[in-house]
Structures are given as C-alpha cells and as structure tokens.
Short mmCIF file of C-alpha atoms in Angstrom, two decimals:
data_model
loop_
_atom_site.label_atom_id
_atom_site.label_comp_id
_atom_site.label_asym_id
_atom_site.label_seq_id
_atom_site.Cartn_x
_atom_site.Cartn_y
_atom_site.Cartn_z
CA UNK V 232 15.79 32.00 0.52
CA UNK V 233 14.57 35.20 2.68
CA UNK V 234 16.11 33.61 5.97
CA UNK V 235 11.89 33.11 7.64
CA UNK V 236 12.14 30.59 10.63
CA UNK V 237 10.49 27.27 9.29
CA UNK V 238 10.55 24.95 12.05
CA UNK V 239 11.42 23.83 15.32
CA UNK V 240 12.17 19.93 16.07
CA UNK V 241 11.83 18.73 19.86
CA UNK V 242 15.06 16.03 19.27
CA UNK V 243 15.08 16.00 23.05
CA UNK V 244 18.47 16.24 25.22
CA UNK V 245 20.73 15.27 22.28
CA UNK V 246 23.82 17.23 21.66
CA UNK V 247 26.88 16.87 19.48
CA UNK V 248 24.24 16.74 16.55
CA UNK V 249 24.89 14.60 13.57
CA UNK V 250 22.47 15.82 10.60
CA UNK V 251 21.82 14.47 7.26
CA UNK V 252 18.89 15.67 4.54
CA UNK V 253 17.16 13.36 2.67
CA UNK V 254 17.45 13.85 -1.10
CA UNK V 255 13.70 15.12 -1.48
CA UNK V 256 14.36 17.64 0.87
CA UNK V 257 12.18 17.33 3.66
CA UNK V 258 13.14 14.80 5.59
CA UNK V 259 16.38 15.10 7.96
CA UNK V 260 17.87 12.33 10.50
CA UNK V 261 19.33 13.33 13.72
CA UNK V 262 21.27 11.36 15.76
CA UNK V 263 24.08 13.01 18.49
CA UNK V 264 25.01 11.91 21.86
CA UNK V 265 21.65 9.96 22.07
CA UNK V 266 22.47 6.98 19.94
CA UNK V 267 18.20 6.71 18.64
CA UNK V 268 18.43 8.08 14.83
CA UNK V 269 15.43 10.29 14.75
CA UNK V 270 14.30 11.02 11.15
CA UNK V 271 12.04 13.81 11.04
CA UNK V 272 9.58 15.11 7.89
CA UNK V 273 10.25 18.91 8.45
CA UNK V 274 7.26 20.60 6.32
CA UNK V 275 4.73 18.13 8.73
CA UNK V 276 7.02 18.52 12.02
CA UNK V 277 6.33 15.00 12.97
CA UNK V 278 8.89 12.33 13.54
CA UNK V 279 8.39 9.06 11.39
CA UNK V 280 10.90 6.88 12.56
CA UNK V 281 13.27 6.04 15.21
CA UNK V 282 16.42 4.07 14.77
CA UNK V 283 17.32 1.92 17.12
CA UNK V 284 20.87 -0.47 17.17
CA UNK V 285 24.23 2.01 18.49
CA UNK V 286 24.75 1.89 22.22
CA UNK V 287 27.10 5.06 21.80
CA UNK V 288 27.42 8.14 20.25
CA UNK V 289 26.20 8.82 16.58
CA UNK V 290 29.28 10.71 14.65
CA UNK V 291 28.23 10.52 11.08
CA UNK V 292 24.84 10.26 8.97
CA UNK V 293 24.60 9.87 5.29
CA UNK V 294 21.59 9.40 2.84
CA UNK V 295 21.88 7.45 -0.54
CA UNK V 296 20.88 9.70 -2.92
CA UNK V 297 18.02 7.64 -4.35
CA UNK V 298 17.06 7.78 -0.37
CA UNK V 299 16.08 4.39 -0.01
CA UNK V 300 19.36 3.94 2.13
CA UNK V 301 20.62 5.64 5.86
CA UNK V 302 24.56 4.63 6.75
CA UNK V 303 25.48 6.33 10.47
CA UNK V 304 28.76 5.43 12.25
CA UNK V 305 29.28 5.50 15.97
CA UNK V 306 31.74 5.85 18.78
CA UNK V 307 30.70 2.00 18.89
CA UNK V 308 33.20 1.56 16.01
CA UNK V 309 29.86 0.11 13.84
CA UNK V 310 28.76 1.48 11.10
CA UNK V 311 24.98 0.31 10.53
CA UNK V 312 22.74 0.64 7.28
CA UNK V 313 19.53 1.16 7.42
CA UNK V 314 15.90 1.25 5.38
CA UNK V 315 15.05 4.78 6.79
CA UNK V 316 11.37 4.25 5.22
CA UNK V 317 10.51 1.59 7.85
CA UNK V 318 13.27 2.22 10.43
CA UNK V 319 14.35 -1.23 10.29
CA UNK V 320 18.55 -2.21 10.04
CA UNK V 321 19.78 -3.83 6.64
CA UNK V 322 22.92 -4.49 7.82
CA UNK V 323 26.02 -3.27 10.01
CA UNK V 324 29.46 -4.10 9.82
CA UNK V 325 32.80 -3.12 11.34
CA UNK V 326 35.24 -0.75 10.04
CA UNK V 327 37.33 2.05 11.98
CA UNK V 328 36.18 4.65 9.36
CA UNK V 329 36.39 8.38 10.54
CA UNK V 330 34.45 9.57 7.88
CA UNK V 331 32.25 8.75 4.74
CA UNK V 332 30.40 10.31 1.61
CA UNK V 333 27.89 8.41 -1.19
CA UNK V 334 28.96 8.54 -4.50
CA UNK V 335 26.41 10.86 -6.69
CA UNK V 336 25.22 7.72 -8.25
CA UNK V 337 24.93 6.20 -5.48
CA UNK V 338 27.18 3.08 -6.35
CA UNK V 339 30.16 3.53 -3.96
CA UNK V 340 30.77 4.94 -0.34
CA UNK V 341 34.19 6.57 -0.05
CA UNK V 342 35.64 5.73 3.38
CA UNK V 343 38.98 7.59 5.30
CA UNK V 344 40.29 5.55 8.26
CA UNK V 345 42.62 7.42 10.39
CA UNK V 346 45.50 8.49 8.63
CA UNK V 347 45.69 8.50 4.70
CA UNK V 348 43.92 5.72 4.21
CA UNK V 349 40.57 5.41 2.21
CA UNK V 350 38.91 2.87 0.53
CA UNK V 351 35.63 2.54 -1.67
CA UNK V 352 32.90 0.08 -0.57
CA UNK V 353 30.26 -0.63 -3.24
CA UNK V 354 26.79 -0.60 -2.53
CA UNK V 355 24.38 -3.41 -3.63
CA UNK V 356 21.02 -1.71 -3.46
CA UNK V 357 17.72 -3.91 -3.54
CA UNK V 358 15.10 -2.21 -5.74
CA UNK V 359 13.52 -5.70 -6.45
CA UNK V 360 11.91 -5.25 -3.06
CA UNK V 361 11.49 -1.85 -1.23
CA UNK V 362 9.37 0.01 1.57
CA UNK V 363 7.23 3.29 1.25
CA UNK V 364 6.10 3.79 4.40
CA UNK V 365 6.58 2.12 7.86
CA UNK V 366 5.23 3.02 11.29
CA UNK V 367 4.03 6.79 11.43
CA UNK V 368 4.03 7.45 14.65
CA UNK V 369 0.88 6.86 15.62
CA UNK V 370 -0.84 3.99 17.71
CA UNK V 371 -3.55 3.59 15.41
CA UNK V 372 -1.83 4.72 11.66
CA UNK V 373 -2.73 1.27 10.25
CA UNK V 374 -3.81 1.25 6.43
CA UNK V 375 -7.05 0.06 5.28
CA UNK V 376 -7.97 0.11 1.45
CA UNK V 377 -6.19 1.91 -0.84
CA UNK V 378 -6.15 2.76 -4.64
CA UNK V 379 -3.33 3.45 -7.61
CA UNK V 380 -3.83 6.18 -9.71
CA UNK V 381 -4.54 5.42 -13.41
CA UNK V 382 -0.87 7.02 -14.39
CA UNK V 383 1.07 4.41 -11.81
CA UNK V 384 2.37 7.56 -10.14
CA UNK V 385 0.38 7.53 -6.93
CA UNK V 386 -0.60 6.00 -4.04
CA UNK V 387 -3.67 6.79 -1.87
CA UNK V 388 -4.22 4.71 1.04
CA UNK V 389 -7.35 5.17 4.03
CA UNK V 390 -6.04 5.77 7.31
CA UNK V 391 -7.58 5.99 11.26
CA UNK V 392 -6.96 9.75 10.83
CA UNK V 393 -8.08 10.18 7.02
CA UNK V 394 -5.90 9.80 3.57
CA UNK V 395 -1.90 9.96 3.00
CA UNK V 396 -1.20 9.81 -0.77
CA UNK V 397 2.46 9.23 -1.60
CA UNK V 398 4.57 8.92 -5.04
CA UNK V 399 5.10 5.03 -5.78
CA UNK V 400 8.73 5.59 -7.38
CA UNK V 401 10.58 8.02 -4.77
CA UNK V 402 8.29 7.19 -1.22
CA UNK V 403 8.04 11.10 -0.77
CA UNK V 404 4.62 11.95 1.00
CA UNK V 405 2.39 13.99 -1.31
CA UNK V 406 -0.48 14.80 0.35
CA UNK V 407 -3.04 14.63 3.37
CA UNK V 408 -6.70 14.56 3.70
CA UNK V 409 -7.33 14.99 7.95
CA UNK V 410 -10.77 13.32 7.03
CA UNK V 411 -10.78 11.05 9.76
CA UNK V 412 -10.94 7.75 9.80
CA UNK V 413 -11.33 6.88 6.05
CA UNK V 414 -11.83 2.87 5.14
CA UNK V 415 -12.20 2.87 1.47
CA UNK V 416 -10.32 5.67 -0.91
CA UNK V 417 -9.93 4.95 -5.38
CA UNK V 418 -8.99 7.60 -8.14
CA UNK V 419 -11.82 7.51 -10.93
CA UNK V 420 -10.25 6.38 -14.15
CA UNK V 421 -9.65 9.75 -16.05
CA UNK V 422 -6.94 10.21 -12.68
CA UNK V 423 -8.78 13.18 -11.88
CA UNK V 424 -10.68 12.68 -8.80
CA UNK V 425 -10.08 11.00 -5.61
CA UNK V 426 -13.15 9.27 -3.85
CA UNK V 427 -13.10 8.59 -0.09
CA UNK V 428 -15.19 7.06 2.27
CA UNK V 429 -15.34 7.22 5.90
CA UNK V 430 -16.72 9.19 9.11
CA UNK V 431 -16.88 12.19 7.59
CA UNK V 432 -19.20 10.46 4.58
CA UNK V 433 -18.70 9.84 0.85
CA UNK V 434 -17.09 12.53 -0.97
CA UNK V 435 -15.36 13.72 -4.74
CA UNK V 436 -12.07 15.06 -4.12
CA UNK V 437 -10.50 16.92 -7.41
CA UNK V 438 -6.96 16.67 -8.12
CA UNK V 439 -5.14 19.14 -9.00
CA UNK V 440 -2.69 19.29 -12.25
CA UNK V 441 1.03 18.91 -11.25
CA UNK V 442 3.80 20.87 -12.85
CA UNK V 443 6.44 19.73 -10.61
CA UNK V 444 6.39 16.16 -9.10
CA UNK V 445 8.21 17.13 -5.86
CA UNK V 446 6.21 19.52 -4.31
CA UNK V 447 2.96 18.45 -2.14
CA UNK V 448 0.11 19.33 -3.36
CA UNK V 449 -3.78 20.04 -2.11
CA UNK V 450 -6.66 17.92 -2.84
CA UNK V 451 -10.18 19.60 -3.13
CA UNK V 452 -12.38 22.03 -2.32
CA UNK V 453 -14.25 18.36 -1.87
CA UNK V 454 -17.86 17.62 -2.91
CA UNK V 455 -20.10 15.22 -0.70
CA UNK V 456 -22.00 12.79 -2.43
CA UNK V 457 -25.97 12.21 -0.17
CA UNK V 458 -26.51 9.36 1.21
CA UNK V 459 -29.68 7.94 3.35
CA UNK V 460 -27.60 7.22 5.80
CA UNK V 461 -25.18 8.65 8.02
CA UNK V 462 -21.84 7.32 8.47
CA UNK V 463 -21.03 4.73 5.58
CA UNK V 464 -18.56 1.78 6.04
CA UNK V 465 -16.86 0.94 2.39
CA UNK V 466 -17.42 1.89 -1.33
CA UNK V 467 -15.97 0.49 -4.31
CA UNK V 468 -16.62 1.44 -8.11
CA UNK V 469 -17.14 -0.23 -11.62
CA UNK V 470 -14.30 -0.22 -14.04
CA UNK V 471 -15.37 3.09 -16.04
CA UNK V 472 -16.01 4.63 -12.51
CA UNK V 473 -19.51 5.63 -13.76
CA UNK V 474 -21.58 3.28 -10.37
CA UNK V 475 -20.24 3.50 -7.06
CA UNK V 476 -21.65 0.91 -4.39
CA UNK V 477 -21.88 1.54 -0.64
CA UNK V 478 -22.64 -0.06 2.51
CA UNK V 479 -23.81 1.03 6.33
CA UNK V 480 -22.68 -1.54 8.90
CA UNK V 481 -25.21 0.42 10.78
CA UNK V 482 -28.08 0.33 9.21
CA UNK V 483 -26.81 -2.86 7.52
CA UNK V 484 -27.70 -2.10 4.14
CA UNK V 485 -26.07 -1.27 0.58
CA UNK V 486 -26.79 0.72 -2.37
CA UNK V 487 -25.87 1.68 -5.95
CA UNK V 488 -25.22 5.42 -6.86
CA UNK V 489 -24.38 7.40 -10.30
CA UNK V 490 -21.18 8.84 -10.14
CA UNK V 491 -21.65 11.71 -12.15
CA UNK V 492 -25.43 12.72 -10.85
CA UNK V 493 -25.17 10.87 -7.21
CA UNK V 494 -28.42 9.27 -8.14
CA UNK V 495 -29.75 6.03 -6.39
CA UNK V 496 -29.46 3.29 -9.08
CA UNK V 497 -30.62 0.81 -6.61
CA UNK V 498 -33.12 0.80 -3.84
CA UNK V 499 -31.85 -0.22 -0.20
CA UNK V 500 -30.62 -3.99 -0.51
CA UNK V 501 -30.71 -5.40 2.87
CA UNK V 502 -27.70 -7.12 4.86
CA UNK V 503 -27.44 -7.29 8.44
CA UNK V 504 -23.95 -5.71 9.08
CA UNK V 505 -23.20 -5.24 5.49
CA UNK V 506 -19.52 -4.57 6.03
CA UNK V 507 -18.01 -5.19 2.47
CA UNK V 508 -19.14 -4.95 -0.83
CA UNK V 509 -18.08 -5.68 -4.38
CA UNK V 510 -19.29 -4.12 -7.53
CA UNK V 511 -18.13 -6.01 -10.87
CA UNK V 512 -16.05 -4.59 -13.14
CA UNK V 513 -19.22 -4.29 -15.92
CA UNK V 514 -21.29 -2.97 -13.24
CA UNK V 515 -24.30 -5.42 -13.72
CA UNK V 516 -23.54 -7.35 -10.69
CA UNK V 517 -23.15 -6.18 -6.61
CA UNK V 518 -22.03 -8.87 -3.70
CA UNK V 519 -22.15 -8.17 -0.31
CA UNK V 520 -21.26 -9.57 3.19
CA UNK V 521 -21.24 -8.56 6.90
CA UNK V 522 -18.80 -8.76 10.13
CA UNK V 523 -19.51 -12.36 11.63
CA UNK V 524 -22.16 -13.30 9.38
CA UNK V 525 -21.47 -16.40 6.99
CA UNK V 526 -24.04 -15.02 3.96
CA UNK V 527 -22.62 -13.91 0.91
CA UNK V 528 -25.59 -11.98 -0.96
CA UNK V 529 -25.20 -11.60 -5.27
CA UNK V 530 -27.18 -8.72 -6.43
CA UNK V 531 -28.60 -7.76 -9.96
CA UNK V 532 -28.06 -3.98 -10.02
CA UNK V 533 -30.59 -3.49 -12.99
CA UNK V 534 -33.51 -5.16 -11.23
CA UNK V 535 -32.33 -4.27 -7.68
CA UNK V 536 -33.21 -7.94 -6.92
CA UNK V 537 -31.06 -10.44 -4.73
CA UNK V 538 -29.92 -13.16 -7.36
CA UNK V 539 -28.41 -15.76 -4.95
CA UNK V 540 -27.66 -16.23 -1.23
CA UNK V 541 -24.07 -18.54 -0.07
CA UNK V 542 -24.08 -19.40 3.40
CA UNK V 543 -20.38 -21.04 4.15
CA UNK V 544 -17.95 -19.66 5.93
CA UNK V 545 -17.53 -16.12 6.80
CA UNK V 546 -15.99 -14.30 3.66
CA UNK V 547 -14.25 -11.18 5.19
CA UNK V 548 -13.33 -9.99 1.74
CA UNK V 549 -15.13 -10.48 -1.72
CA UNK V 550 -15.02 -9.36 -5.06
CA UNK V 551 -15.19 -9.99 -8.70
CA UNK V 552 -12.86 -11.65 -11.27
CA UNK V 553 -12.50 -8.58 -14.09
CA UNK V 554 -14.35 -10.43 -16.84
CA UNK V 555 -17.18 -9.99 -14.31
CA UNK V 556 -18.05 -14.01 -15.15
CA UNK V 557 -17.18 -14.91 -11.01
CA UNK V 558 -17.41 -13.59 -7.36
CA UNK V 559 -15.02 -14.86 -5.34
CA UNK V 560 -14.52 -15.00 -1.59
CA UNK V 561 -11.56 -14.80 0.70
CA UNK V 562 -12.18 -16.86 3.54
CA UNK V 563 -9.50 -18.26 6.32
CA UNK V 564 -8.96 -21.39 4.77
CA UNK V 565 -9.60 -21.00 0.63
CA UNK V 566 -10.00 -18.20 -2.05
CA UNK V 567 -12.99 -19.65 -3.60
CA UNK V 568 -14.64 -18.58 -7.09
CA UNK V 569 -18.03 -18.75 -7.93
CA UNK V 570 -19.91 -18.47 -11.08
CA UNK V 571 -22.40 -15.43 -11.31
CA UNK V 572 -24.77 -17.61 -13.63
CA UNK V 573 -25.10 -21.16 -12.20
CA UNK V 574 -24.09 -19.87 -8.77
CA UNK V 575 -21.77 -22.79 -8.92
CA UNK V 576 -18.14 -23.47 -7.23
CA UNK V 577 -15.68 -22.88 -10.25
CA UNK V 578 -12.51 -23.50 -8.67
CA UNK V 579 -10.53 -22.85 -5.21
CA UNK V 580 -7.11 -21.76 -4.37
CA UNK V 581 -6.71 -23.44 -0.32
CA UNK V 582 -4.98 -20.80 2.10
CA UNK V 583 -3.32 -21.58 5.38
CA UNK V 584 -5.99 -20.43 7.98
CA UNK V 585 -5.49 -16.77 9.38
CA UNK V 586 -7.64 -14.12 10.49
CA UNK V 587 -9.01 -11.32 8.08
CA UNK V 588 -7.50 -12.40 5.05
CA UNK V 589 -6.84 -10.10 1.66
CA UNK V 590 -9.02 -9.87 -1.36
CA UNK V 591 -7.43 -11.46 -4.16
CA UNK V 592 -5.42 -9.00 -6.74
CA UNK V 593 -5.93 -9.27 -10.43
CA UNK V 594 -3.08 -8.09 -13.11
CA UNK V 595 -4.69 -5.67 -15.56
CA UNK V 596 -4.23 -8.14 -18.01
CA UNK V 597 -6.17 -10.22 -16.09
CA UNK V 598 -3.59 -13.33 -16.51
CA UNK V 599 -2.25 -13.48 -12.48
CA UNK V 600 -4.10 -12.97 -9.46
CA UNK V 601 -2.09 -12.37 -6.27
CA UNK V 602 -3.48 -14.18 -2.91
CA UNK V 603 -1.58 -14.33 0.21
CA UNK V 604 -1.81 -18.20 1.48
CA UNK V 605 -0.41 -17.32 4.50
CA UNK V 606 1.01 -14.27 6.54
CA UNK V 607 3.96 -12.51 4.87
CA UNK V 608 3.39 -15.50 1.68
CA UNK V 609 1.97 -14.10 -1.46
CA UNK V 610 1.31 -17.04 -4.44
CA UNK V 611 0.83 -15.53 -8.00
CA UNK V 612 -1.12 -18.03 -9.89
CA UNK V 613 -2.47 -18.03 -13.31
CA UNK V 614 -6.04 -16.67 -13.23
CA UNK V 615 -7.49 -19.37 -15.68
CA UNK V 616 -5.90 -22.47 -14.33
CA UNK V 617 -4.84 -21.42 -10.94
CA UNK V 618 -0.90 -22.82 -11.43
CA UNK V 619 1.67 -21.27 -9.38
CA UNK V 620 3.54 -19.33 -11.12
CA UNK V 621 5.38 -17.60 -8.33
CA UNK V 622 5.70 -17.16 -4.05
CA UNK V 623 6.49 -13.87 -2.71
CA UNK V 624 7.85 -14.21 0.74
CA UNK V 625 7.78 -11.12 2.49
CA UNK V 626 10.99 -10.98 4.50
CA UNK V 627 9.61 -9.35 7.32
CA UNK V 628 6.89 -11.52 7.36
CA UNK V 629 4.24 -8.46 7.35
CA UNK V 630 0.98 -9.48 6.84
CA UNK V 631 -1.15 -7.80 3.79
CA UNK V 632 -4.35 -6.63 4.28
CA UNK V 633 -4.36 -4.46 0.80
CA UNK V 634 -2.75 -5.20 -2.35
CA UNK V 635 -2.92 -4.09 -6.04
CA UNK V 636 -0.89 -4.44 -9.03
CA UNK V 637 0.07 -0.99 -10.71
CA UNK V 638 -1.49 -0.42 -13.92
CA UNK V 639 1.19 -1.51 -16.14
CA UNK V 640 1.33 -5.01 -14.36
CA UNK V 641 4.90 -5.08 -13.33
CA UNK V 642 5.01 -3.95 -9.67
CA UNK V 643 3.18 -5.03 -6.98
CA UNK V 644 2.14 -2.91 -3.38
CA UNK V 645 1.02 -4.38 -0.48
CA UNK V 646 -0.33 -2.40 3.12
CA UNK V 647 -0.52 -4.38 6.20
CA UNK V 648 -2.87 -2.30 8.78
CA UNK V 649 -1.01 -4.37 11.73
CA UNK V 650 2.89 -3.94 10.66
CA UNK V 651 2.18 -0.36 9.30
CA UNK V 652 4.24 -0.86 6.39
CA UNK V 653 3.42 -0.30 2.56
CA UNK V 654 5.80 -2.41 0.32
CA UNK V 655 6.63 -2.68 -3.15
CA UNK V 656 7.59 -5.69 -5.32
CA UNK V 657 9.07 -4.88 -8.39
CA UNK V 658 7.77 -8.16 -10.39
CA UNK V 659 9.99 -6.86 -13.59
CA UNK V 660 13.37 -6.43 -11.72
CA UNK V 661 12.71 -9.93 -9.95
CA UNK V 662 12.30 -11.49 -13.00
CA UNK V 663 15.86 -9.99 -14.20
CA UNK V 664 17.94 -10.95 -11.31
CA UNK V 665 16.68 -14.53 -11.48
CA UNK V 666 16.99 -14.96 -14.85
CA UNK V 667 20.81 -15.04 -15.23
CA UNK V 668 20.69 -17.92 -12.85
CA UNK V 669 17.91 -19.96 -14.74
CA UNK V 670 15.40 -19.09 -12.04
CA UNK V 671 12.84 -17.17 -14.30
CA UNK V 672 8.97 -17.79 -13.86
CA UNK V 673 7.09 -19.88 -16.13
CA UNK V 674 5.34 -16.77 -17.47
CA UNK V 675 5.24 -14.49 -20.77
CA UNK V 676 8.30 -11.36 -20.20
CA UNK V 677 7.08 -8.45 -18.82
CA UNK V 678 8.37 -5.02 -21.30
CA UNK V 679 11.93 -4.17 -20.97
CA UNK V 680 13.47 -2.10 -18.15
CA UNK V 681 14.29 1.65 -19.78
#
C-alpha cells in the first residue's frame, strides 16, 4: 500500500524467476533456472520447503486456491503436483503445455499447448487426508505434545525452539512463542489461555480476541506460574482446567497446582526420573512414570498419598480413560488399561513392538480411542469393547508421537517429532467416500457435512 520495502529472500543464483503466491498471502514459491521449488513464508523470511523432482528449468508455478496444491511445469516437458505443506510430489505427468491457470474453484486447470489448443484437466483433490506442516527447516523442529483449542480452530504444538500455533482448516501459521524448547503446551477450556511448559518454566499465556482469522496474532504479556523447582519436564490438566500436574526429570518428582491461585494442592510425590504424568479427567487421580524405569506410580491427589505401584514394562506414555474409572499405559508391545479401584488389568489392545509409542486418543464422546499398533498404522477401536472399528494407514508411513481428536469428534491430527509432519484425517469425509461403495465403518454417522 505505501510502497515500504518488506523483505529480502536469499533464493540463491536462480534467474529466469518463476513466482507464485499462496492464497493466504504469505507464502510464495520460487523456482527459475535452478529446478529446487523454494517456498518461502515472507512475513517470517524463512524457507519451509524445498521441492525437489525437475532436472531442468522451472517455467510455470501455480497454487490451488484452497492452497493445499503446487502444479510447476519445466523445460523437462513434466508438469509435477505437489503437497507444498510437506514438500513431498503427488503426482507428475506429461503434457507439452506452455501455460496453465486454476479455476477459482479450484476444480479445473485450463491448459494451452502450442498453438490454439487448450484443454481442461480436472482436479481430484484429497481433503479426506491432508498435511499442515512438514519439515521447517530446522534440524531439530520435531513436535512434542500439543493441544486443540476448545473452538476446533487451532492448533498449538511444543517445539525444540518453543510453540507454533497454526489454523486446523487452512494450514496458515498463526503464531510463535520463541520460548525454547517447550514439551507440553494445552488451551484451558474457556479457549482463553494457552499453558506451556518447558526451559523457560510453566507459564499462562492469554489469547487474544480475533476479528479477522487471517492475520497472525500475539500471545501474552505471559504470566509464570512458581514452581520448587527449576526447569520442569511435562504438565497436563484436569478436564475443567482448574489442577494442573507437573513433573522434574531432575529432581524426579511431581506435583499438583491450582490453576487459578498457582497453589500446591499436593506435596512433592516422589519418582526417580518422573518424565510423564497423567492427571484424570475428574482430577481425583495423578499417575506417573520415568525415562527407563518400569514403575508406574497411581496417586490420590486429595490425600497426596501413593495408591498403587505397577512394575511391568516401561510405559513411555500414560494416561486416563475420560470417565476417570482406568489408567492406561502405552508400552512397546500393548496399550493396557487398568482399573483405578482394584488396581486390576481390565483389558489390552496388543501393539506391534516400536520404540516410544503414543498415548492413546479418546473421542469426546468417549466411544473410540485411537492407538497406533504400529508405525504409520492407527486402529480406532470401540472404547468399551475394544472392536476395530477402523485402520488408518498413514501413506507416508510417518510415525505419531501426538494425536488428538478435534472437539467435535470428526477429524483426527497426528505430529510425528521424527518425520516433522502434522497430519489431518478427516474421519467425516472418509466415511463419505467409502460409503457409496459399501465400505462404511461399523459405527453410529458422524453430523452431516455443511
């Protein structure tokens, strides 16, 4: 608008530039005489991906204009689509187009030849299955934990260098927290504060009301929460977001706080390298475990008292079903579920053996719970019975090491710290592609599609 110089990108040597914008405006691939597609977010003047596949040239770029979708042509005579979000190729085929343009609903690419000829390809986009986020750059931008916000609109996720927060429906970055590195990050159920925890401590982040969905905004000014220790490893909160429970690695212990007041509703509940920690969803009950160690410790909150002790395995993730009744453990070989009164095995749900597995997801409705059995292979079983009612086959094969349904129950995101990729599966829009072909789940209809 007033003509102010708002960035420089380093592209490199490339000349003979080929540019396209992405339809939120801040993001713009490159490509030229160097065939790599660099896509660039402008505002943050950091490259996020690099496309790799023409050995010549790059003459043409185009977005899709719901942006989920990069076409480029080449001197190579192939023209390649791609998933700009993670960088990696959808498909490529070979046509001697000169030129090309998206329809503005996105449904058709008009392509000239040489000459007088054009012709319209159609477009069969894939929302059933789609990618946020893939490969920032960085050597260490792996995700840890993350959290959805009550609304279903954002995403928060911890990272090495502190918190991204992105909007689930368009991808578009929405804000950064340069906290660090930040293991554990939840909104409080009102939607109104963001807690993270990390290096830099335990802190209250407020969020500001949005007007307008496409711009970025800041969180904060931040409030840090005491603790009697100093660098904490995880937190995680009861369902009304009133107890927050926390645990040093270090000085391998946990603890109960009030939200509101910050208040220690515990004393110091002892666990050599107490590395995760569960609170249940009625906040009467915390579980905790270390790195290496095969205990799993069940507290009582109200008397601060340890209520049982498990020693099999080594559960690298725990947590509660949301009726509070189990705990259950993710270990290599089994998701196993344990009653909170008789301390008793309920039922288990085996797992291929693989390192660091995920906690278990739970539906808000509490009916599926989402386990990956194996890398890249996510079962959806009934809760109560533990029947398979579906297999999500990731096909990338990228490893989960966070997942959570959104609040209405129909989509569901995964983060994998080692691929570097957040996905979503759209459980809703599944459901309606394989039902026309008599492949529907044996499960009650998720709401209608608007």
């Amino acid at each position: 608008a007033d003509g102010a110089h708002v960035a420089d990108l380093p592209v490199g040597t490339m000349n003979e530039h080929a540019l396209a914008w992405h339809p939120d405006g801040r993001r713009l691939a490159v490509g030229g005489s160097d065939p790599r597609i660099q896509i660039w977010d402008v505002l943050a003047k950091r490259k996020v991906a690099s496309l790799e596949g023409h050995v010549q040239q790059v003459t043409a770029l185009g977005f899709h204009p719901g942006g989920s979708l990069l076409v480029s042509g080449s001197w190579d005579a192939i023209y390649r689509m791609w998933e700009p979000s993670s960088g990696r190729q959808v498909l490529q085929f070979s046509h001697p187009l000169s030129s090309f343009e998206f329809s503005t609903d996105g449904r058709w690419i008009g392509a000239f030849a040489r000459g007088d000829v054009g012709q319209l390809l159609e477009v069969a986009a894939c929302p059933e299955y789609r990618t946020i986020v893939s490969n920032l750059g960085a050597a260490e931008d792996g995700f840890f934990d993350g959290g959805i916000s009550p609304d279903g609109r954002l995403l928060a996720m911890g990272m090495h260098d502190g918190v991204r927060v992105w909007e689930i429906a368009s991808g578009r970055e929405a804000a950064f927290l340069p906290i660090r590195r930040t293991a554990s990050v939840f909104f409080q159920p009102d939607g109104r504060e963001l807690i993270t925890c990390g290096d830099t401590g335990l802190h209250r982040w407020p969020i500001p009301e949005r007007t307008d969905s496409a711009q970025s905004f800041q969180l904060g000014p931040s409030q840090r929460m005491t603790l009697p220790f100093v660098i904490p490893k995880c937190a995680r909160r009861s369902r009304d977001g009133r107890l927050i429970a926390v645990t040093s690695e270090e000085s391998g212990v946990a603890l109960v706080l009030d939200a509101e007041t910050g208040a220690m509703r515990t004393p110091l509940l002892g666990h050599e390298r107490a590395g995760y920690v569960a609170l249940s969803p009625d906040g009467k009950w915390l579980a905790t475990s270390g790195w290496h160690s095969p205990l799993l410790r069940l507290w009582n909150i109200q008397s601060g008292k340890l209520a049982h002790e498990w020693s099999r395995g080594t559960p690298l993730s725990i947590g509660f079903t949301p009726d509070s009744r189990e705990l259950v453990s993710m270990l290599m070989e089994e998701c196993g579920f344990w009653s909170v009164e008789t301390f008793q095995p309920v039922r288990r749900l085996p797992r291929n053996a693989s390192a660091y597995p995920t906690p278990a997801a739970f539906s808000p409705d509490e009916k599926l719970v989402a386990v990956e059995v194996t890398p890249g292979v996510i079962h959806l079983t009934d809760s109560a019975t533990g029947r398979l009612v579906a297999k999500l086959t990731d096909p990338f094969a990228d490893r989960a090491t966070w997942m959570s349904f959104t609040p209405d129950g129909t989509q569901l995101v995964t983060a994998s710290m080692y691929a570097k990729t957040i996905h979503v599966w759209d459980l809703r829009r599944i459901r309606a592609r394989l039902k026309p072909m008599g492949l529907d789940w044996a499960w009650p209809a998720f709401p209608a599609i608007k």
